[in-house]
Amino acid sequence: MFISEFYRSKKPVVSLEIFPPKKDNPVESIYNTIEELSALKPDFISVTYSAGGVGTSEKTAEIASAVKNKYGIEALAHMTCIRLDRAQVASFVENLKQNNIQNILGLRGDIPEGLDPRDLPGDFRFARDLIAEISGNYPEICIGAAAYPEGHIECESLEKDIEHLKLKVEAGAKFLITQLFFDNELFYRFYEMALKKGVNIPISAGIMPILSKSQIQKMIFMCGASLPAAIVKILNRYEHDPEGLIDAGIEYSCRQINDLIDNGVDGVHIYTMNRPEIAKRSIAAINRR
Ligand code: FAD
């Protein structure tokens, strides 16, 4: 089923994100995680592609296939395009099609430090090039794209980044999933600005529960998300109490989710970090309503 159809029939669409096991671990090592996540009955589960450049892209299709064909949950396969040529894109998409997968999140990928994107090999410079390639050639695929409530870290301004986001919609993106954020007001501001610019497709809000100080430090360094005072206070208060930090972090993200739902969000996308108990507690907040 096309993910765009979920957004037509329900609100909020609930999705979970997982990443392939690290290099030497077999794909099967994630099956227990998928089984537990499937029991939560999300609308779809997304599987990342080569995140952080660790070379796990070949596992994406295999895991997405298990999500769909073994566990019966709709799958969204992420795909990054830097360094790829058209033939590689075609081969990845054909593989997905053979595995009954109909949804792709079309991404550029992070540029390795110190490199100029123009010096990288491949046929695609921006995500919108990949999105145009897939939506133009594969009507049997529904394609989505990434969005950034605070603007993408490389972009000079949120306004400019939303202009680029609009190009992804014009290229054929049918839904958006956002980068994590901790302040809902930033999401609402972004949503209004995007709508005014004509970005009129469903947007799922990306929520990452806090699990540790180092995880948050790494994420904000990588993506530039800002930290509200409430989060800084949680990190300080539970500095020597890892369990207490997780409880407070999940409570915070549940409050975020409830507020988003109260404000009519199209979808909630939970970054599970392959921890089913985190997803379980976050989804419980939605089900309790
Ligand atoms: P783009 O939309 O191409 O944007 C990249 C930058 O270029 C932005 O600053 C944008 O403003 C700018 N830009 C776009 N078009 C133009 C233009 N025409 N002229 C000038 N500038 C332009 N990474 C992975 O490696 N694997 C994953 O599985 C993965 N999944 C993700 C899932 C989500 C929901 C999100 C939000 C991000 C994910 N990422 C993943 C990270 C993503 O690859 C990075 O954020 C990357 O740096 C940008 O990807 P993009 O698709 O947003 O790129």
Tab-separated table of C-alpha atoms and ligand atoms in Angstrom:
chain	number	residue	atom	x	y	z
A	1	MET	CA	0.000	0.000	0.000
A	2	PHE	CA	1.202	3.519	-0.737
A	3	ILE	CA	2.073	5.395	2.472
A	4	SER	CA	0.337	8.475	1.063
A	5	GLU	CA	-2.933	6.531	1.385
A	6	PHE	CA	-2.553	6.154	5.158
A	7	TYR	CA	-2.549	9.926	5.504
A	8	ARG	CA	-5.811	10.093	3.561
A	9	SER	CA	-7.564	7.665	5.863
A	10	LYS	CA	-6.317	8.411	9.404
A	11	LYS	CA	-4.718	10.902	11.744
A	12	PRO	CA	-2.136	10.651	13.146
A	13	VAL	CA	-0.293	8.117	10.996
A	14	VAL	CA	2.093	6.349	13.388
A	15	SER	CA	5.462	5.130	12.128
A	16	LEU	CA	8.619	3.714	13.651
A	17	GLU	CA	12.186	3.945	12.378
A	18	ILE	CA	14.855	1.262	12.700
A	19	PHE	CA	18.390	0.942	11.388
A	20	PRO	CA	20.159	-2.172	10.041
A	21	PRO	CA	22.443	-4.025	12.457
A	22	LYS	CA	26.080	-2.960	12.383
A	23	LYS	CA	28.456	-4.387	9.803
A	24	ASP	CA	29.330	-7.833	11.129
A	25	ASN	CA	25.954	-8.640	12.650
A	26	PRO	CA	23.606	-10.717	10.514
A	27	VAL	CA	20.325	-9.230	9.309
A	28	GLU	CA	18.445	-11.817	11.391
A	29	SER	CA	19.761	-10.158	14.566
A	30	ILE	CA	17.120	-7.472	14.111
A	31	TYR	CA	14.171	-9.825	13.609
A	32	ASN	CA	13.245	-9.937	17.303
A	33	THR	CA	13.165	-6.142	17.326
A	34	ILE	CA	10.883	-6.063	14.279
A	35	GLU	CA	8.628	-8.680	15.825
A	36	GLU	CA	8.191	-6.606	18.986
A	37	LEU	CA	7.654	-3.410	16.980
A	38	SER	CA	5.101	-5.119	14.722
A	39	ALA	CA	3.066	-6.090	17.788
A	40	LEU	CA	2.583	-2.346	18.395
A	41	LYS	CA	0.720	-2.190	15.070
A	42	PRO	CA	2.349	0.927	13.615
A	43	ASP	CA	1.090	2.045	10.209
A	44	PHE	CA	4.573	1.572	8.759
A	45	ILE	CA	8.158	0.872	9.766
A	46	SER	CA	10.999	2.674	8.015
A	47	VAL	CA	14.487	1.239	7.551
A	48	THR	CA	17.487	3.557	7.214
A	49	TYR	CA	20.059	3.347	4.436
A	50	SER	CA	23.763	3.485	5.051
A	51	ALA	CA	23.277	6.024	7.881
A	52	GLY	CA	26.537	7.545	9.082
A	53	GLY	CA	28.284	6.034	6.080
A	54	VAL	CA	28.731	2.653	7.777
A	55	GLY	CA	27.984	0.741	4.617
A	56	THR	CA	24.805	-1.062	5.585
A	57	SER	CA	22.766	-0.126	2.509
A	58	GLU	CA	22.604	-3.668	1.174
A	59	LYS	CA	20.723	-4.683	4.320
A	60	THR	CA	18.020	-2.024	3.899
A	61	ALA	CA	16.093	-3.894	1.220
A	62	GLU	CA	16.400	-7.195	3.043
A	63	ILE	CA	15.124	-5.760	6.326
A	64	ALA	CA	12.343	-3.753	4.655
A	65	SER	CA	11.320	-6.969	2.924
A	66	ALA	CA	11.123	-8.791	6.283
A	67	VAL	CA	9.035	-5.942	7.742
A	68	LYS	CA	6.566	-6.243	4.888
A	69	ASN	CA	6.555	-9.908	3.943
A	70	LYS	CA	7.401	-11.684	7.208
A	71	TYR	CA	5.749	-9.366	9.735
A	72	GLY	CA	2.959	-7.896	7.570
A	73	ILE	CA	3.654	-4.215	8.304
A	74	GLU	CA	3.978	-1.668	5.499
A	75	ALA	CA	7.661	-0.855	4.904
A	76	LEU	CA	9.411	2.356	3.944
A	77	ALA	CA	12.947	1.869	2.570
A	78	HIS	CA	15.239	4.890	2.934
A	79	MET	CA	17.617	5.561	0.048
A	80	THR	CA	20.433	8.108	-0.190
A	81	CYS	CA	21.674	9.215	-3.610
A	82	ILE	CA	25.113	10.776	-3.261
A	83	ARG	CA	27.707	8.720	-5.159
A	84	LEU	CA	24.998	6.697	-6.982
A	85	ASP	CA	24.465	6.597	-10.717
A	86	ARG	CA	21.163	5.931	-12.493
A	87	ALA	CA	21.904	2.232	-12.978
A	88	GLN	CA	22.497	1.757	-9.233
A	89	VAL	CA	19.256	3.533	-8.406
A	90	ALA	CA	17.408	1.346	-10.923
A	91	SER	CA	18.914	-1.801	-9.442
A	92	PHE	CA	17.959	-0.812	-5.856
A	93	VAL	CA	14.409	0.090	-6.882
A	94	GLU	CA	13.976	-3.133	-8.890
A	95	ASN	CA	15.157	-5.133	-5.877
A	96	LEU	CA	12.570	-3.372	-3.694
A	97	LYS	CA	9.850	-4.004	-6.249
A	98	GLN	CA	10.702	-7.698	-6.377
A	99	ASN	CA	10.318	-7.723	-2.600
A	100	ASN	CA	6.865	-6.190	-2.802
A	101	ILE	CA	7.998	-2.824	-1.354
A	102	GLN	CA	6.169	0.218	-2.669
A	103	ASN	CA	7.550	3.093	-0.569
A	104	ILE	CA	10.904	4.896	-0.614
A	105	LEU	CA	12.196	7.863	1.401
A	106	GLY	CA	14.355	9.742	-1.130
A	107	LEU	CA	17.368	11.367	0.513
A	108	ARG	CA	20.639	12.962	-0.446
A	109	GLY	CA	22.720	11.568	2.448
A	110	ASP	CA	25.369	13.375	4.466
A	111	ILE	CA	28.395	14.725	2.639
A	112	PRO	CA	31.574	13.210	4.153
A	113	GLU	CA	33.516	15.811	6.154
A	114	GLY	CA	35.931	17.924	4.156
A	115	LEU	CA	34.481	16.979	0.756
A	116	ASP	CA	32.765	19.262	-1.731
A	117	PRO	CA	29.512	17.646	-2.945
A	118	ARG	CA	30.395	18.674	-6.497
A	119	ASP	CA	33.500	16.456	-6.346
A	120	LEU	CA	31.526	13.309	-5.487
A	121	PRO	CA	30.888	10.795	-8.262
A	122	GLY	CA	27.302	9.964	-9.273
A	123	ASP	CA	24.312	11.333	-11.164
A	124	PHE	CA	22.492	13.008	-8.281
A	125	ARG	CA	23.392	16.118	-6.331
A	126	PHE	CA	20.309	16.761	-4.238
A	127	ALA	CA	17.479	14.579	-2.922
A	128	ARG	CA	15.085	16.245	-5.328
A	129	ASP	CA	17.117	14.776	-8.260
A	130	LEU	CA	16.564	11.267	-6.864
A	131	ILE	CA	12.910	12.001	-6.148
A	132	ALA	CA	12.382	13.189	-9.743
A	133	GLU	CA	14.173	10.088	-11.081
A	134	ILE	CA	12.001	7.697	-9.090
A	135	SER	CA	8.669	9.473	-9.415
A	136	GLY	CA	9.265	9.943	-13.160
A	137	ASN	CA	10.176	6.322	-13.868
A	138	TYR	CA	8.372	4.251	-11.249
A	139	PRO	CA	4.679	5.096	-10.857
A	140	GLU	CA	4.405	1.912	-8.773
A	141	ILE	CA	6.537	3.547	-6.050
A	142	CYS	CA	5.323	6.174	-3.557
A	143	ILE	CA	8.175	8.487	-2.618
A	144	GLY	CA	8.612	10.659	0.470
A	145	ALA	CA	11.284	13.141	1.556
A	146	ALA	CA	12.999	14.575	4.635
A	147	ALA	CA	12.112	17.946	6.159
A	148	TYR	CA	13.821	20.080	8.792
A	149	PRO	CA	11.730	22.127	11.264
A	150	GLU	CA	14.787	24.250	12.144
A	151	GLY	CA	16.252	24.225	8.622
A	152	HIS	CA	18.886	21.791	7.342
A	153	ILE	CA	22.229	22.302	9.051
A	154	GLU	CA	24.010	23.280	5.793
A	155	CYS	CA	21.375	25.755	4.668
A	156	GLU	CA	21.765	29.482	5.328
A	157	SER	CA	18.171	29.980	6.505
A	158	LEU	CA	14.926	28.156	7.225
A	159	GLU	CA	13.221	30.182	4.458
A	160	LYS	CA	15.766	29.014	1.873
A	161	ASP	CA	15.545	25.420	3.090
A	162	ILE	CA	11.761	25.507	2.693
A	163	GLU	CA	12.242	26.721	-0.884
A	164	HIS	CA	14.378	23.632	-1.461
A	165	LEU	CA	11.741	21.503	0.271
A	166	LYS	CA	9.153	22.807	-2.166
A	167	LEU	CA	11.359	21.580	-5.035
A	168	LYS	CA	11.193	18.070	-3.558
A	169	VAL	CA	7.403	18.265	-3.500
A	170	GLU	CA	7.366	19.496	-7.110
A	171	ALA	CA	9.670	16.613	-8.036
A	172	GLY	CA	7.071	14.146	-6.782
A	173	ALA	CA	7.399	13.688	-2.995
A	174	LYS	CA	4.050	12.616	-1.565
A	175	PHE	CA	4.768	12.905	2.182
A	176	LEU	CA	7.455	14.308	4.486
A	177	ILE	CA	9.121	13.065	7.652
A	178	THR	CA	10.963	15.562	9.818
A	179	GLN	CA	14.267	15.567	11.556
A	180	LEU	CA	13.958	15.213	15.330
A	181	PHE	CA	13.091	18.337	17.303
A	182	PHE	CA	12.446	18.990	21.001
A	183	ASP	CA	10.373	22.155	20.843
A	184	ASN	CA	6.949	21.760	19.257
A	185	GLU	CA	6.641	25.511	18.705
A	186	LEU	CA	9.470	25.227	16.161
A	187	PHE	CA	7.554	22.505	14.347
A	188	TYR	CA	4.354	24.585	14.256
A	189	ARG	CA	6.262	27.620	12.935
A	190	PHE	CA	7.905	25.476	10.241
A	191	TYR	CA	4.566	23.860	9.310
A	192	GLU	CA	2.913	27.254	8.790
A	193	MET	CA	5.842	28.602	6.788
A	194	ALA	CA	5.952	25.499	4.590
A	195	LEU	CA	2.204	25.630	3.989
A	196	LYS	CA	2.447	29.294	2.991
A	197	LYS	CA	5.139	28.367	0.444
A	198	GLY	CA	2.854	25.710	-1.038
A	199	VAL	CA	4.224	22.606	0.691
A	200	ASN	CA	0.822	20.992	0.969
A	201	ILE	CA	1.589	17.305	1.513
A	202	PRO	CA	1.309	15.434	4.854
A	203	ILE	CA	4.148	15.949	7.322
A	204	SER	CA	5.043	13.410	10.019
A	205	ALA	CA	6.807	14.841	13.054
A	206	GLY	CA	10.048	13.028	13.948
A	207	ILE	CA	10.322	12.323	17.687
A	208	MET	CA	13.435	10.955	19.365
A	209	PRO	CA	13.117	10.065	23.063
A	210	ILE	CA	16.206	11.005	25.080
A	211	LEU	CA	18.158	7.983	26.278
A	212	SER	CA	21.468	9.512	27.340
A	213	LYS	CA	23.426	12.746	27.390
A	214	SER	CA	25.955	11.449	24.854
A	215	GLN	CA	23.183	10.435	22.412
A	216	ILE	CA	21.713	13.946	22.555
A	217	GLN	CA	25.102	15.642	22.245
A	218	LYS	CA	25.874	13.548	19.143
A	219	MET	CA	22.487	14.211	17.544
A	220	ILE	CA	22.441	17.961	18.073
A	221	PHE	CA	26.003	18.211	16.789
A	222	MET	CA	25.054	16.254	13.657
A	223	CYS	CA	21.745	17.907	12.840
A	224	GLY	CA	21.778	21.250	14.654
A	225	ALA	CA	18.510	20.725	16.587
A	226	SER	CA	18.182	23.183	19.457
A	227	LEU	CA	17.839	22.092	23.066
A	228	PRO	CA	15.081	23.733	25.119
A	229	ALA	CA	15.854	24.545	28.755
A	230	ALA	CA	13.514	21.743	29.879
A	231	ILE	CA	15.744	19.157	28.188
A	232	VAL	CA	18.935	20.672	29.589
A	233	LYS	CA	17.361	20.479	33.069
A	234	ILE	CA	16.469	16.796	32.570
A	235	LEU	CA	20.012	16.038	31.415
A	236	ASN	CA	21.440	17.762	34.504
A	237	ARG	CA	18.976	16.375	37.019
A	238	TYR	CA	19.529	12.772	35.940
A	239	GLU	CA	23.226	13.011	35.140
A	240	HIS	CA	24.047	10.119	37.530
A	241	ASP	CA	20.766	8.222	37.161
A	242	PRO	CA	20.587	6.586	33.696
A	243	GLU	CA	17.234	4.874	34.345
A	244	GLY	CA	15.706	8.094	35.696
A	245	LEU	CA	16.978	9.912	32.594
A	246	ILE	CA	15.265	7.427	30.278
A	247	ASP	CA	11.992	7.705	32.218
A	248	ALA	CA	12.101	11.505	32.148
A	249	GLY	CA	13.100	11.494	28.461
A	250	ILE	CA	10.193	9.266	27.485
A	251	GLU	CA	7.796	11.325	29.578
A	252	TYR	CA	9.017	14.426	27.731
A	253	SER	CA	8.559	12.857	24.287
A	254	CYS	CA	5.076	11.577	25.258
A	255	ARG	CA	4.105	15.139	26.211
A	256	GLN	CA	5.480	16.296	22.856
A	257	ILE	CA	3.447	13.645	21.011
A	258	ASN	CA	0.226	14.466	22.871
A	259	ASP	CA	0.606	18.164	22.165
A	260	LEU	CA	1.250	17.447	18.465
A	261	ILE	CA	-1.873	15.299	18.271
A	262	ASP	CA	-3.921	17.989	20.034
A	263	ASN	CA	-2.718	20.350	17.333
A	264	GLY	CA	-3.766	18.044	14.493
A	265	VAL	CA	-0.408	16.670	13.351
A	266	ASP	CA	-0.587	14.444	10.225
A	267	GLY	CA	1.754	11.809	11.593
A	268	VAL	CA	4.184	10.888	14.363
A	269	HIS	CA	7.430	9.150	13.400
A	270	ILE	CA	9.341	7.668	16.347
A	271	TYR	CA	13.072	7.157	16.097
A	272	THR	CA	13.166	3.862	18.024
A	273	MET	CA	16.952	3.411	17.999
A	274	ASN	CA	16.098	-0.300	17.674
A	275	ARG	CA	14.764	-0.289	21.253
A	276	PRO	CA	11.222	-1.733	21.208
A	277	GLU	CA	10.534	-0.747	24.830
A	278	ILE	CA	11.109	2.902	23.879
A	279	ALA	CA	8.626	2.646	21.024
A	280	LYS	CA	6.185	0.747	23.235
A	281	ARG	CA	6.122	3.457	25.885
A	282	SER	CA	5.840	6.235	23.286
A	283	ILE	CA	2.973	4.522	21.460
A	284	ALA	CA	1.231	3.875	24.775
A	285	ALA	CA	0.945	7.659	25.108
A	286	ILE	CA	-0.941	7.748	21.804
A	287	ASN	CA	-3.159	4.759	22.661
A	288	ARG	CA	-4.085	6.135	26.083
A	289	ARG	CA	-5.860	9.049	24.450
B	1	FAD	P1	18.455	17.639	0.283
B	1	FAD	O1	16.999	17.817	0.292
B	1	FAD	O2	19.120	17.410	-1.023
B	1	FAD	O3	19.108	18.901	1.006
B	1	FAD	C1	20.477	18.934	1.356
B	1	FAD	C2	20.937	20.384	1.477
B	1	FAD	O4	20.976	20.970	0.180
B	1	FAD	C3	20.004	21.259	2.309
B	1	FAD	O5	20.791	22.182	3.020
B	1	FAD	C4	19.145	21.964	1.255
B	1	FAD	O6	18.649	23.214	1.724
B	1	FAD	C5	20.168	22.141	0.143
B	1	FAD	N1	19.565	22.199	-1.199
B	1	FAD	C6	18.577	21.409	-1.701
B	1	FAD	N2	18.306	21.746	-2.978
B	1	FAD	C7	19.147	22.757	-3.303
B	1	FAD	C8	19.368	23.528	-4.477
B	1	FAD	N3	18.659	23.318	-5.594
B	1	FAD	N4	20.349	24.485	-4.457
B	1	FAD	C9	21.081	24.694	-3.326
B	1	FAD	N5	20.912	23.987	-2.186
B	1	FAD	C10	19.955	23.041	-2.176
B	1	FAD	N6	20.813	9.772	6.084
B	1	FAD	C11	21.296	8.558	5.713
B	1	FAD	O7	22.490	8.448	5.382
B	1	FAD	N7	20.499	7.440	5.704
B	1	FAD	C12	19.196	7.490	6.066
B	1	FAD	O8	18.499	6.486	6.056
B	1	FAD	C13	18.650	8.755	6.484
B	1	FAD	N8	17.355	8.876	6.840
B	1	FAD	C14	16.842	10.110	7.202
B	1	FAD	C15	15.483	10.208	7.534
B	1	FAD	C16	14.942	11.448	7.897
B	1	FAD	C17	13.481	11.525	8.252
B	1	FAD	C18	15.764	12.600	7.910
B	1	FAD	C19	15.196	13.934	8.307
B	1	FAD	C20	17.107	12.517	7.556
B	1	FAD	C21	17.669	11.266	7.195
B	1	FAD	N9	19.010	11.129	6.832
B	1	FAD	C22	19.515	9.895	6.460
B	1	FAD	C23	19.917	12.282	6.871
B	1	FAD	C24	20.005	13.019	5.514
B	1	FAD	O9	20.626	12.193	4.571
B	1	FAD	C25	20.826	14.287	5.758
B	1	FAD	O10	20.132	15.191	6.569
B	1	FAD	C26	21.381	14.963	4.513
B	1	FAD	O11	22.409	15.873	4.917
B	1	FAD	C27	20.342	15.750	3.713
B	1	FAD	O12	19.476	14.921	3.071
B	1	FAD	P2	18.180	15.523	2.301
B	1	FAD	O13	17.550	14.380	1.632
B	1	FAD	O14	17.374	16.350	3.202
B	1	FAD	O15	18.924	16.442	1.220
